Tab-separated table of C-alpha atoms and ligand atoms in Angstrom:
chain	number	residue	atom	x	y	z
A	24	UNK	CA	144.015	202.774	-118.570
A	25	UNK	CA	145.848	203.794	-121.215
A	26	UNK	CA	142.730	206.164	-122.686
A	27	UNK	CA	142.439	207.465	-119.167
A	28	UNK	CA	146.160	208.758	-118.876
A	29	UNK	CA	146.018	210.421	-122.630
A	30	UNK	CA	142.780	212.181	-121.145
A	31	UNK	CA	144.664	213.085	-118.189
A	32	UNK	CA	147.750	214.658	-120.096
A	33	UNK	CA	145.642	216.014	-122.867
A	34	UNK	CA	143.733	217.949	-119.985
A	35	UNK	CA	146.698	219.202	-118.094
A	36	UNK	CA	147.729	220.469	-121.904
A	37	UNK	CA	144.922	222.275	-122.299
A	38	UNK	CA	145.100	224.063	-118.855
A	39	UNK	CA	148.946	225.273	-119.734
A	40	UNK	CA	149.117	228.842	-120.035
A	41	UNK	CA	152.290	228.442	-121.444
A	42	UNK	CA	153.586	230.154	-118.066
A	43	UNK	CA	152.304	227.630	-115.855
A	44	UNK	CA	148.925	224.844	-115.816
A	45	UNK	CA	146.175	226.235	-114.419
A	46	UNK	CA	144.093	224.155	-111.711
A	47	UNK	CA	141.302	224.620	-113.880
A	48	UNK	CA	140.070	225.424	-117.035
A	49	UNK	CA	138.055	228.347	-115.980
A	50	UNK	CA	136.913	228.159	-112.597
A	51	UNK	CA	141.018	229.066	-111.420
A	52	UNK	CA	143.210	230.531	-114.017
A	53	UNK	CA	145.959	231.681	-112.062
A	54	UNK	CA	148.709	229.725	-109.908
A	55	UNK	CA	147.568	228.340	-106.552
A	56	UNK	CA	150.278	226.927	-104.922
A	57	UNK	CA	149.849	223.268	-103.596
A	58	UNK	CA	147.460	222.437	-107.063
A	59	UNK	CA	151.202	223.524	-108.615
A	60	UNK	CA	152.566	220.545	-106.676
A	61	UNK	CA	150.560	218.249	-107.249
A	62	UNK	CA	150.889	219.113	-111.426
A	63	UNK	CA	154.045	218.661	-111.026
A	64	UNK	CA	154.489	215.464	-108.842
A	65	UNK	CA	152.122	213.882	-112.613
A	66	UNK	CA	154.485	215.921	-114.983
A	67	UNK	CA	157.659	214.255	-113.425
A	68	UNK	CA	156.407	210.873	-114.729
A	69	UNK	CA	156.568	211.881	-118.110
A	70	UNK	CA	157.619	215.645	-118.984
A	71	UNK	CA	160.760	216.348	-116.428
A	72	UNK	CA	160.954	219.854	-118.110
A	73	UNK	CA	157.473	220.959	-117.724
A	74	UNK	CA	157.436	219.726	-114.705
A	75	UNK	CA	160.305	222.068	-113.146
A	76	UNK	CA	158.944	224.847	-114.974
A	77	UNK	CA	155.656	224.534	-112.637
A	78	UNK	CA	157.918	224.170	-109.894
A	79	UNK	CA	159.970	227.530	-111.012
A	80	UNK	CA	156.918	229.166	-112.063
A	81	UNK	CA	155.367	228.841	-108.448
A	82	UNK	CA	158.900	229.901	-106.997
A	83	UNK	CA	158.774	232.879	-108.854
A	84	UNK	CA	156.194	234.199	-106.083
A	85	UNK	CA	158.333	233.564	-103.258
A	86	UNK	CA	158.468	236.887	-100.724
A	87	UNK	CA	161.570	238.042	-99.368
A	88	UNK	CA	160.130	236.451	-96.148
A	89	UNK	CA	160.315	233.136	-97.674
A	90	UNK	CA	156.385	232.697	-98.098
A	91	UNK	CA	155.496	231.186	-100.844
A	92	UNK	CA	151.461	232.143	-101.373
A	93	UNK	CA	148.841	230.530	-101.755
A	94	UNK	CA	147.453	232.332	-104.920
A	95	UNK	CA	150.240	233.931	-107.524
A	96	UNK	CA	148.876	236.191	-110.402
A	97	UNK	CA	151.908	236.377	-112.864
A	98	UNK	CA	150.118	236.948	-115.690
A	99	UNK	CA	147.586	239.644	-114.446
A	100	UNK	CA	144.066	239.982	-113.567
A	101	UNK	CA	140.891	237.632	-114.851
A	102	UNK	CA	137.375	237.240	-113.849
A	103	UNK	CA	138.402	235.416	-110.508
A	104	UNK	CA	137.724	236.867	-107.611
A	105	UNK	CA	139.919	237.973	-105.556
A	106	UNK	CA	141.530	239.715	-107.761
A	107	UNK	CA	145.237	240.750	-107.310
A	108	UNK	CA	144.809	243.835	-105.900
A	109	UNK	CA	142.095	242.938	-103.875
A	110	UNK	CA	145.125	241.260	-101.524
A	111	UNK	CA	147.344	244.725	-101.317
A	112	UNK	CA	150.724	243.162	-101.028
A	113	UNK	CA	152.702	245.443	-103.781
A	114	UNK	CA	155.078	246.921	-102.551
A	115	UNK	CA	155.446	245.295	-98.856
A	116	UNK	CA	158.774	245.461	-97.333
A	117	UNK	CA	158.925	241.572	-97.381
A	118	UNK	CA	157.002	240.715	-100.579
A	119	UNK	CA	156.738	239.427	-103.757
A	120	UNK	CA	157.801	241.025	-107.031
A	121	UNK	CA	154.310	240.881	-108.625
A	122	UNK	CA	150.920	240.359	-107.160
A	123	UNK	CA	150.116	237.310	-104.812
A	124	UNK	CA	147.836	236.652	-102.104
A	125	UNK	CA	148.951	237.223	-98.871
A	126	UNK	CA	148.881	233.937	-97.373
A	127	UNK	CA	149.908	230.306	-97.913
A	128	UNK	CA	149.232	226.752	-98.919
A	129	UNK	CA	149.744	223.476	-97.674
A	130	UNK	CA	153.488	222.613	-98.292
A	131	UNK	CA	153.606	219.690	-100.313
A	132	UNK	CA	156.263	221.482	-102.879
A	133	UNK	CA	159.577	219.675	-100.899
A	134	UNK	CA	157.894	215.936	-101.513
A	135	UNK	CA	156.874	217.494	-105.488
A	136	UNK	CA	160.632	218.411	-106.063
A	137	UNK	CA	161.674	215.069	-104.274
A	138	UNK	CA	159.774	213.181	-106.835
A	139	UNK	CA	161.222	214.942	-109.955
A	140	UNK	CA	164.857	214.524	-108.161
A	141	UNK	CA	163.364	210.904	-108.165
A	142	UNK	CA	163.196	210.670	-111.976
A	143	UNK	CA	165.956	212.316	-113.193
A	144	UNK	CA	169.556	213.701	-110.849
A	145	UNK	CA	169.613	217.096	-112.123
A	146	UNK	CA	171.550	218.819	-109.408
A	147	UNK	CA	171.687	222.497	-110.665
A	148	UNK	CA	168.126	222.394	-110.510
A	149	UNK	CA	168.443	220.783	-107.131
A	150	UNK	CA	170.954	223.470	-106.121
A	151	UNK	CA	168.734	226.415	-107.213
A	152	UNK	CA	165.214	225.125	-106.090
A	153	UNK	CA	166.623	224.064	-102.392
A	154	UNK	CA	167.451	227.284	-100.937
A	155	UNK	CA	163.747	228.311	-101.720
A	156	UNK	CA	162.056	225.773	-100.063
A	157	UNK	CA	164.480	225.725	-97.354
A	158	UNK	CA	163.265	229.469	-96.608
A	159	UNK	CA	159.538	228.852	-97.349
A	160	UNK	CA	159.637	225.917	-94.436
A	161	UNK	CA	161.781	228.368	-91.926
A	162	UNK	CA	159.442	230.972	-92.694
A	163	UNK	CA	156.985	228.350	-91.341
A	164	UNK	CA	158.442	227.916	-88.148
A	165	UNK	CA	159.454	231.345	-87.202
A	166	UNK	CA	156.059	233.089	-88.944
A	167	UNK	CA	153.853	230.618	-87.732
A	168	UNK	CA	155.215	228.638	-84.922
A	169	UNK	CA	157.075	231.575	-82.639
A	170	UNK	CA	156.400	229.689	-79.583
A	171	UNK	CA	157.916	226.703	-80.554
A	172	UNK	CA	155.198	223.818	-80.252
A	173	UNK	CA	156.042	222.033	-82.657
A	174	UNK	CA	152.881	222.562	-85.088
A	175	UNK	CA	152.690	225.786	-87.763
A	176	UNK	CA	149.239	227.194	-87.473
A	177	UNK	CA	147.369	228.866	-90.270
A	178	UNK	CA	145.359	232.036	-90.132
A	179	UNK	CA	142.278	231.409	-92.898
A	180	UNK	CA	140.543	228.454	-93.866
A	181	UNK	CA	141.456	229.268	-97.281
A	182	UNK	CA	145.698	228.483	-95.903
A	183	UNK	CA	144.331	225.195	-95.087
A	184	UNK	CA	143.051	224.268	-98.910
A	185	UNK	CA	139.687	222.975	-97.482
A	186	UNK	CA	138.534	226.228	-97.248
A	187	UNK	CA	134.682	225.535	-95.530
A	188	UNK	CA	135.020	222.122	-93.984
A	189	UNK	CA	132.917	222.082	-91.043
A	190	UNK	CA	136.350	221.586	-89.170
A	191	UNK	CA	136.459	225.425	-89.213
A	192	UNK	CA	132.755	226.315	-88.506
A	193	UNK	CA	133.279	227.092	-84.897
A	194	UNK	CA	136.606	229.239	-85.355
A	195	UNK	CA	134.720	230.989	-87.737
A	196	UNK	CA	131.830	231.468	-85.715
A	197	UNK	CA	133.669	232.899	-82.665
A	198	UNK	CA	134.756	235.996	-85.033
A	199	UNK	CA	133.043	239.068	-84.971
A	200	UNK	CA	133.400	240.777	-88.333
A	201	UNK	CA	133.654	244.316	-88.939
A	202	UNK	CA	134.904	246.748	-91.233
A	203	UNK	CA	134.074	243.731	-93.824
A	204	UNK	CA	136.193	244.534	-97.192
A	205	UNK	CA	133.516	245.364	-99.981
A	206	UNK	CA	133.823	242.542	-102.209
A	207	UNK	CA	131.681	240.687	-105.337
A	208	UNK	CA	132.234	236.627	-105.250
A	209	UNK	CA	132.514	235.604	-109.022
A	210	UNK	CA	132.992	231.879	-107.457
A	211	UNK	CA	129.475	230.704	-108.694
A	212	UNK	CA	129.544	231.585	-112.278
A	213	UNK	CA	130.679	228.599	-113.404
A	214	UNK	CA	130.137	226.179	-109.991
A	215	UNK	CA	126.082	225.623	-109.270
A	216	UNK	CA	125.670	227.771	-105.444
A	217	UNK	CA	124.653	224.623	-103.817
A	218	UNK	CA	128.256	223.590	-104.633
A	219	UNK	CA	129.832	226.309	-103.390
A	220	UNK	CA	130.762	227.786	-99.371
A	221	UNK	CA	127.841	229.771	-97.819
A	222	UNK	CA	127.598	233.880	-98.094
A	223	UNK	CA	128.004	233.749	-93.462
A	224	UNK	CA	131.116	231.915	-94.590
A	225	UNK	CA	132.151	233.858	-97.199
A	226	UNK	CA	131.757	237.117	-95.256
A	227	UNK	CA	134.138	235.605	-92.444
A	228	UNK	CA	136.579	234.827	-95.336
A	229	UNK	CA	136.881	238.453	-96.425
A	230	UNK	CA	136.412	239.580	-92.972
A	231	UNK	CA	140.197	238.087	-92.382
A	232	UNK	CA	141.890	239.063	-95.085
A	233	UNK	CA	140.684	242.629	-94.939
A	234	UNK	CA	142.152	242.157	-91.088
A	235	UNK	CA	145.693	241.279	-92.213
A	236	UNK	CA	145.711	243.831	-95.038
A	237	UNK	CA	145.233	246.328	-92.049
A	238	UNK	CA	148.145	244.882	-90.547
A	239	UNK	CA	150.046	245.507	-93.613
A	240	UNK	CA	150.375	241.619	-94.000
A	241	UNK	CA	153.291	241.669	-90.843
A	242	UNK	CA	153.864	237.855	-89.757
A	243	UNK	CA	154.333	239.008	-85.832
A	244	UNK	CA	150.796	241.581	-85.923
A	245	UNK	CA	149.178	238.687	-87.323
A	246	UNK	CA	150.447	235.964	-85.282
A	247	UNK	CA	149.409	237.964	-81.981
A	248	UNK	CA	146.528	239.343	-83.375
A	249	UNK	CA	144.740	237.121	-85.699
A	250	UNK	CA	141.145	235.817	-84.188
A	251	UNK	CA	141.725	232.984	-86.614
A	252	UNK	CA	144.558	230.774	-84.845
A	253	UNK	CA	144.144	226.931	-86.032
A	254	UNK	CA	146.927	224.153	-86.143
A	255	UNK	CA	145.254	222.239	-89.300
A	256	UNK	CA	146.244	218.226	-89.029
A	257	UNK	CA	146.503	217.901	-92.474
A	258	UNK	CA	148.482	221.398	-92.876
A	259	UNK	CA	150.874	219.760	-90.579
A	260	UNK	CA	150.616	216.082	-92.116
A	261	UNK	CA	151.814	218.048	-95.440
A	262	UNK	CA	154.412	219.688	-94.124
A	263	UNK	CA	155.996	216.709	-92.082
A	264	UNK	CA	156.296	214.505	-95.083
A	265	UNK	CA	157.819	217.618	-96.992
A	266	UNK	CA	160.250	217.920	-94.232
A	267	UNK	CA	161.333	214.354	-94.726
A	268	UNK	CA	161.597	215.158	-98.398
A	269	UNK	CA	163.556	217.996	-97.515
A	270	UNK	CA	166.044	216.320	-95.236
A	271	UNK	CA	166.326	213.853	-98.247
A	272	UNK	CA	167.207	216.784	-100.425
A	273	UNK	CA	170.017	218.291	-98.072
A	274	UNK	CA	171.987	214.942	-97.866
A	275	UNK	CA	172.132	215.179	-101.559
A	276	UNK	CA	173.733	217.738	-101.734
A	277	UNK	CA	175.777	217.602	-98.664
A	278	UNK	CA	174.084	220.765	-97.319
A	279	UNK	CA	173.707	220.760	-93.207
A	280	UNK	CA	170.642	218.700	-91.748
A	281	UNK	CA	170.251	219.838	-87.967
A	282	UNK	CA	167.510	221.919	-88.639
A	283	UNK	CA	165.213	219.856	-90.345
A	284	UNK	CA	166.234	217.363	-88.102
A	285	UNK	CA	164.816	219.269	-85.360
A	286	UNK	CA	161.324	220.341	-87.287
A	287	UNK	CA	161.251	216.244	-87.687
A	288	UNK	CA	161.295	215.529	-83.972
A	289	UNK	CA	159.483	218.700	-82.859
A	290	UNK	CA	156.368	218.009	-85.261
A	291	UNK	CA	156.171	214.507	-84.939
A	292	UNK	CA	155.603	214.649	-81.133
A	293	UNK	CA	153.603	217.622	-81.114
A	294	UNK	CA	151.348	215.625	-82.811
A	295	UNK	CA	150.555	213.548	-79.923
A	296	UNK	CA	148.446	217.146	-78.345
A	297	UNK	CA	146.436	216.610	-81.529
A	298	UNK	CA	145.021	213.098	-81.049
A	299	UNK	CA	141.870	212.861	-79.218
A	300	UNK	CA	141.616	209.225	-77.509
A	301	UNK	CA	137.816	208.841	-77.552
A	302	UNK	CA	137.212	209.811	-81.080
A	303	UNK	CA	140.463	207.161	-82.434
A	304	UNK	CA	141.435	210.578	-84.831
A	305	UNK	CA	143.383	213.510	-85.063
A	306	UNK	CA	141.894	216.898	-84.542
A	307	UNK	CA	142.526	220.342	-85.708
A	308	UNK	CA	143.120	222.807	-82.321
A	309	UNK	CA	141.716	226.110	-82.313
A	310	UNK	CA	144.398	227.930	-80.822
A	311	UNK	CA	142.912	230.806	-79.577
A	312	UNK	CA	140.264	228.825	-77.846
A	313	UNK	CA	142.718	226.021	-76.570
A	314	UNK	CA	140.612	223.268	-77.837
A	315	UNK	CA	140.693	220.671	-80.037
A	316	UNK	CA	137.933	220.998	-83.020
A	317	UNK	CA	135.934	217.498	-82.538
A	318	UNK	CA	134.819	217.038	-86.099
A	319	UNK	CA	134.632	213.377	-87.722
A	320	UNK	CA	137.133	214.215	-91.463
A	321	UNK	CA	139.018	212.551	-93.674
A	322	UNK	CA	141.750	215.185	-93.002
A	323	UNK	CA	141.327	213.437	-89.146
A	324	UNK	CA	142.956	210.611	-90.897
A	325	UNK	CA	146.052	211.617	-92.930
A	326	UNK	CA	148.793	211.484	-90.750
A	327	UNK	CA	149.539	207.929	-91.813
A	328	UNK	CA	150.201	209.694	-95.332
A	329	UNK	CA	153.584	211.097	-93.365
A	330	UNK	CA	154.118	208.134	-90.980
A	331	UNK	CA	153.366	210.072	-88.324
A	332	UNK	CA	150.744	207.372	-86.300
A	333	UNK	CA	152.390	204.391	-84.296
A	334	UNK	CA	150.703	200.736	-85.686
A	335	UNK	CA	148.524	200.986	-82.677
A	336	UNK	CA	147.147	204.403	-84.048
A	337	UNK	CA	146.925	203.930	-87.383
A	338	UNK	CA	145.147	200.449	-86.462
A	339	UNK	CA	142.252	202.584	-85.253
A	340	UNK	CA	142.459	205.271	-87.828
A	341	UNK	CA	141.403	202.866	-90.526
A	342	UNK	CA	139.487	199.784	-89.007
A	343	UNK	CA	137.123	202.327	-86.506
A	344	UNK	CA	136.688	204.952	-89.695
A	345	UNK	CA	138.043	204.061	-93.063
A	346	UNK	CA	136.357	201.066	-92.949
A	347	UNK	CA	133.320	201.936	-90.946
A	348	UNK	CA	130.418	202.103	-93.418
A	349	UNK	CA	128.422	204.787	-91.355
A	350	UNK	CA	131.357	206.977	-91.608
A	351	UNK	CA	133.752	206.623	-94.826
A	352	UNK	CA	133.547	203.184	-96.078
A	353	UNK	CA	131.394	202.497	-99.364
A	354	UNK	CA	127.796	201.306	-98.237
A	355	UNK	CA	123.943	201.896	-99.511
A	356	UNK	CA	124.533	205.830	-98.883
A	357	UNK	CA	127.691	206.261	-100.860
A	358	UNK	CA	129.757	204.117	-103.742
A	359	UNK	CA	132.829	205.196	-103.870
A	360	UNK	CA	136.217	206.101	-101.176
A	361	UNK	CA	136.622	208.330	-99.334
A	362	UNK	CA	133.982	211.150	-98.357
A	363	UNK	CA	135.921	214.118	-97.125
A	364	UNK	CA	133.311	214.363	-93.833
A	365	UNK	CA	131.974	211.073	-91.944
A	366	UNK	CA	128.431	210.689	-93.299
A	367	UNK	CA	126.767	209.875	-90.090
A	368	UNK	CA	127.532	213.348	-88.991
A	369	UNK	CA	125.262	216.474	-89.331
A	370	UNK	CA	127.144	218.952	-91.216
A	371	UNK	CA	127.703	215.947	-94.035
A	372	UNK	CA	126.553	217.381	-97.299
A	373	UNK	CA	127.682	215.597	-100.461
A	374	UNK	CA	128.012	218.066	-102.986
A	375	UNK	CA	128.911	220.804	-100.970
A	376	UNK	CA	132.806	221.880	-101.896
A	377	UNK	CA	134.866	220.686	-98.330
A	378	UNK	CA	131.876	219.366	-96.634
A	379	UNK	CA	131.051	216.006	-97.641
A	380	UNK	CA	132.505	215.463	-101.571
A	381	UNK	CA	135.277	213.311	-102.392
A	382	UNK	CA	138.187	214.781	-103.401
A	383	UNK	CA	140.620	213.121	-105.507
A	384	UNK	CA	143.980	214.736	-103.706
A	385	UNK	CA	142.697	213.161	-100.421
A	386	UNK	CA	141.866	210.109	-101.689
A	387	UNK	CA	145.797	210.207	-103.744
A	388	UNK	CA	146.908	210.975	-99.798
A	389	UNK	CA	145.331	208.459	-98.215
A	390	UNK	CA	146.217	205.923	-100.830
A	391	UNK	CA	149.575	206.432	-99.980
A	392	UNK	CA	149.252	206.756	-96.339
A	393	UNK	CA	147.420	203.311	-96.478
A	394	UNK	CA	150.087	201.725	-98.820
A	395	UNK	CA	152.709	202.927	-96.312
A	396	UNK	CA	151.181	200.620	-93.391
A	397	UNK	CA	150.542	197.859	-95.555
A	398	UNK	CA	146.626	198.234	-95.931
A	399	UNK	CA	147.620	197.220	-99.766
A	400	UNK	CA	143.959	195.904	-100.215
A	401	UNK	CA	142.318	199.129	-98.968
A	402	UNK	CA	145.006	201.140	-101.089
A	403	UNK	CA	144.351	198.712	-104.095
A	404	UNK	CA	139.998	199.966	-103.569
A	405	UNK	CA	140.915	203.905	-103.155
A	406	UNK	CA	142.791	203.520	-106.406
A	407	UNK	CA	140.208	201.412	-108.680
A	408	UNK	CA	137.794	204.096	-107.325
A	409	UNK	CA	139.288	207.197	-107.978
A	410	UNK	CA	139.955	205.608	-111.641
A	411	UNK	CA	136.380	204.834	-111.650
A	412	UNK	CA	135.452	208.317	-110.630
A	413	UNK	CA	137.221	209.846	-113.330
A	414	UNK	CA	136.426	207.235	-115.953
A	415	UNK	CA	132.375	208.253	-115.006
A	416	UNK	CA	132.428	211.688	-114.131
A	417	UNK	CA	135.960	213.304	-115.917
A	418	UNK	CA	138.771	215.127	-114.189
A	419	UNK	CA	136.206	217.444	-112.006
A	420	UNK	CA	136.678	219.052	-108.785
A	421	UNK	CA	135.025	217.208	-106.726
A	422	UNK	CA	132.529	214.442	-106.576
A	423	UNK	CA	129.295	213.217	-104.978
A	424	UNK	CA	129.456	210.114	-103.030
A	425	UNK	CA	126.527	208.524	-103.238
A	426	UNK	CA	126.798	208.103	-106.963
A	427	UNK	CA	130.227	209.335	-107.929
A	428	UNK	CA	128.515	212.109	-109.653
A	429	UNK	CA	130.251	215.662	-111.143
A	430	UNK	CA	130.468	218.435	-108.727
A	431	UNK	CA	132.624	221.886	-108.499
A	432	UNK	CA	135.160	223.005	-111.287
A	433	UNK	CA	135.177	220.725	-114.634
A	434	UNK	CA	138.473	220.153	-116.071
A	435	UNK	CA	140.477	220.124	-112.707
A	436	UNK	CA	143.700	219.831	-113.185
A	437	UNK	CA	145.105	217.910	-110.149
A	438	UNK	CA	142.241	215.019	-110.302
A	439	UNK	CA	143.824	214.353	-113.446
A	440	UNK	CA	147.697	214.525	-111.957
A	441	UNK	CA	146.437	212.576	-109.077
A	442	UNK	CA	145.223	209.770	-110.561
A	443	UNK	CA	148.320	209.742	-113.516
A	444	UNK	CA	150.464	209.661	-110.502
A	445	UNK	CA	148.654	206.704	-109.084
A	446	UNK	CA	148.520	204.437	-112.579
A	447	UNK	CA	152.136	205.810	-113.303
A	448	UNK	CA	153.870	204.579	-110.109
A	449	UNK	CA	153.178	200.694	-110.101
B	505	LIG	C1	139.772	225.631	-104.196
B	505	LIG	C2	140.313	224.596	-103.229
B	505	LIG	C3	141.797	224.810	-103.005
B	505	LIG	C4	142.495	224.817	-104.359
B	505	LIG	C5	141.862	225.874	-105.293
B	505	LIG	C6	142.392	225.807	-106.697
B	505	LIG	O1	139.829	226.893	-103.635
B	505	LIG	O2	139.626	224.642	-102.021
B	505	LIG	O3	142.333	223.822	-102.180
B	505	LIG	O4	143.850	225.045	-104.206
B	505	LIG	O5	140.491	225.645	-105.371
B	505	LIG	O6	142.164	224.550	-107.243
């Protein structure tokens, strides 16, 4: 294991701008936001100082609205597409001092700074990092959740991190798009097509973001407006466990709890609208249709990464789908945990980015999730796996689970975090 941790830091070396580690060595060369986190939740095992400097540099985006973004281009344009001013957001009212995207990420920074808090008690970086992500998570609520439900919705696939899982197809097929931003996707110069989101889907992508840059990128237009209205289980799995992270945070430094307090209760019962009884899961609800979105995903599953199932629940989570071999479980159609999609469904492809690969970060949150209800032997199997994974096919994007092959972006920077963080912490 040792080799496989000097591979891991040596890779997250060579992906350091000096300015901040890149999520990969050339598919992604600027900051995206939660890939920041999860950098720095590996960094705080072994470089404390690096790893607040990923946390600062992804601060450093923050609007005056508290967003933090999803995408943050500090150091300027590069063959990636979009590029920064494809977004328009210089010189909003509310937004950030250089070029971001206009949207966010899943907010797992809270449970990141938690962990470097963790290692070492430096409370003036405490002090100066808490106020941010205090704002970022009321920016949340208020932006995203003005009707008080309980659950933050997001507005693009892209917000949710798994940009085309087939948990968006039908929100994406109820828009109508028009007035379609001209645009030229560099995403497949270094990623094989077949590995990559389809052009329909791609279109709809642009198709919203030219929508909100209409709307000058203001959080009430878009709440009321947006066609795209989805509260994303694992968005709000994310942001639950950062909450508790948060509240964590605030006692340390003796700073007033009430609020979180309240986002704790709120979320965690407005999760009960998301579970669907006959399918034993948790499902993403379109909001502008009022439904829930009955796809069979791994993201289904990871509430138990935030506590957020009863026993009962999370009983059913993993006995009727983790370990089901039609669906997730190793069997003669796939070797290793955990495809992102159940295989027995039709929109399962295993190489295709969000629709049927196993990803390393959702394997790292279900480990946890699993270890956290005391399925230690199921935890101990996701582990050895994703070691495996990366032992046979390097730190890549994403892989193919029928035979663990490579697939997406090669030299990706969180598989190799992920899987520090997992041989690191016992
Ligand atoms: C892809 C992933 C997204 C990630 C980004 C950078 O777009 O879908 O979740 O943040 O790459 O790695």
């Amino acid at each position: 294991m040792k080799q496989l941790i000097q591979d891991a830091k040596a890779l997250l070396k060579l992906n350091d701008t000096g300015v901040f580690i890149k999520p990969s060595t050339h598919q992604y060369p600027h900051i995206w936001n939660w890939d920041s986190a999860f950098i720095a939740i590996a960094l705080s095992h072994y470089d404390l100082e690096q790893a607040k400097k990923e946390v600062r540099a992804l601060l450093s985006g923050q609007w005056q609205s508290g967003l933090v973004p999803h995408i943050l281009y500090p150091t300027g344009a590069s063959d990636y597409f979009p590029t920064p001013d494809f977004w328009q957001t210089e010189a909003l009212p509310t937004g950030p001092s250089f070029p971001t995207s206009g949207f966010t990420q899943p907010p797992i920074l809270a449970t990141a700074v938690k962990k470097i808090l963790n290692h070492s008690a430096d409370e003036s970086f405490l002090k100066e990092v808490y106020p941010k992500l205090l704002a970022w998570h009321r920016w949340l609520y208020r932006a995203r959740d003005p009707e008080n439900t309980g659950l933050v919705s997001i507005i693009h696939p892209w917000e949710a991190g798994t940009d085309n899982s087939p948990r968006f197809d039908e929100p994406l097929a109820n828009l109508k798009p028009v007035n379609v931003p001209e645009f030229k996707r560099r995403d497949k110069k270094h990623v094989s097509p077949d590995e990559r989101p389809v052009e329909d889907h791609y279109v709809r992508f642009m198709y919203l973001i030219g929508f909100y840059r209409d709307l000058k990128w203001h959080d009430t237009a878009i709440y009321e407006q947006t066609p795209f209205l989805v509260q994303d289980v694992l968005f709000n799995t994310l942001l639950h466990q950062a909450n508790q992270d948060l509240l964590s945070l605030a006692q340390q430094l003796g700073e007033p709890c009430t609020e979180i307090e309240d986002w704790l209760e709120r979320t965690s019962s407005a999760f009960e609208t998301l579970w669907d009884d006959e399918m034993g899961m948790y499902l993403d609800k379109d909001v502008r249709q009022n439904n829930l979105l009955k796809i069979n995903s791994l993201q289904a599953l990871s509430p138990i990464f935030a506590g957020i199932p009863s026993k009962a629940n999370a009983e059913r989570l993993v006995t009727e789908h983790l370990l089901n071999k039609q669906e997730f479980a190793p069997a003669d159609d796939s070797a290793y945990c955990f495809p992102t999609i159940a295989k027995n469904t039709p929109y399962f492809e295993p190489r295709r980015y969000w629709r049927g690969p196993i990803w390393l970060n959702m394997n790292w949150i279900m480990y946890w999730g699993l270890k956290q209800y005391g399925y230690d032997e199921l935890a101990t199997k996701v582990k050895a796996d994703s070691i495996k994974l990366a032992q046979k096919s390097d730190f890549v994007e994403y892989y193919d689970p029928r035979d663990g092959s490579a697939c997406g972006a090669k030299g990706f920077s969180w598989s190799a975090a992920l899987v520090t963080d997992m041989l690191l912490t016992d």
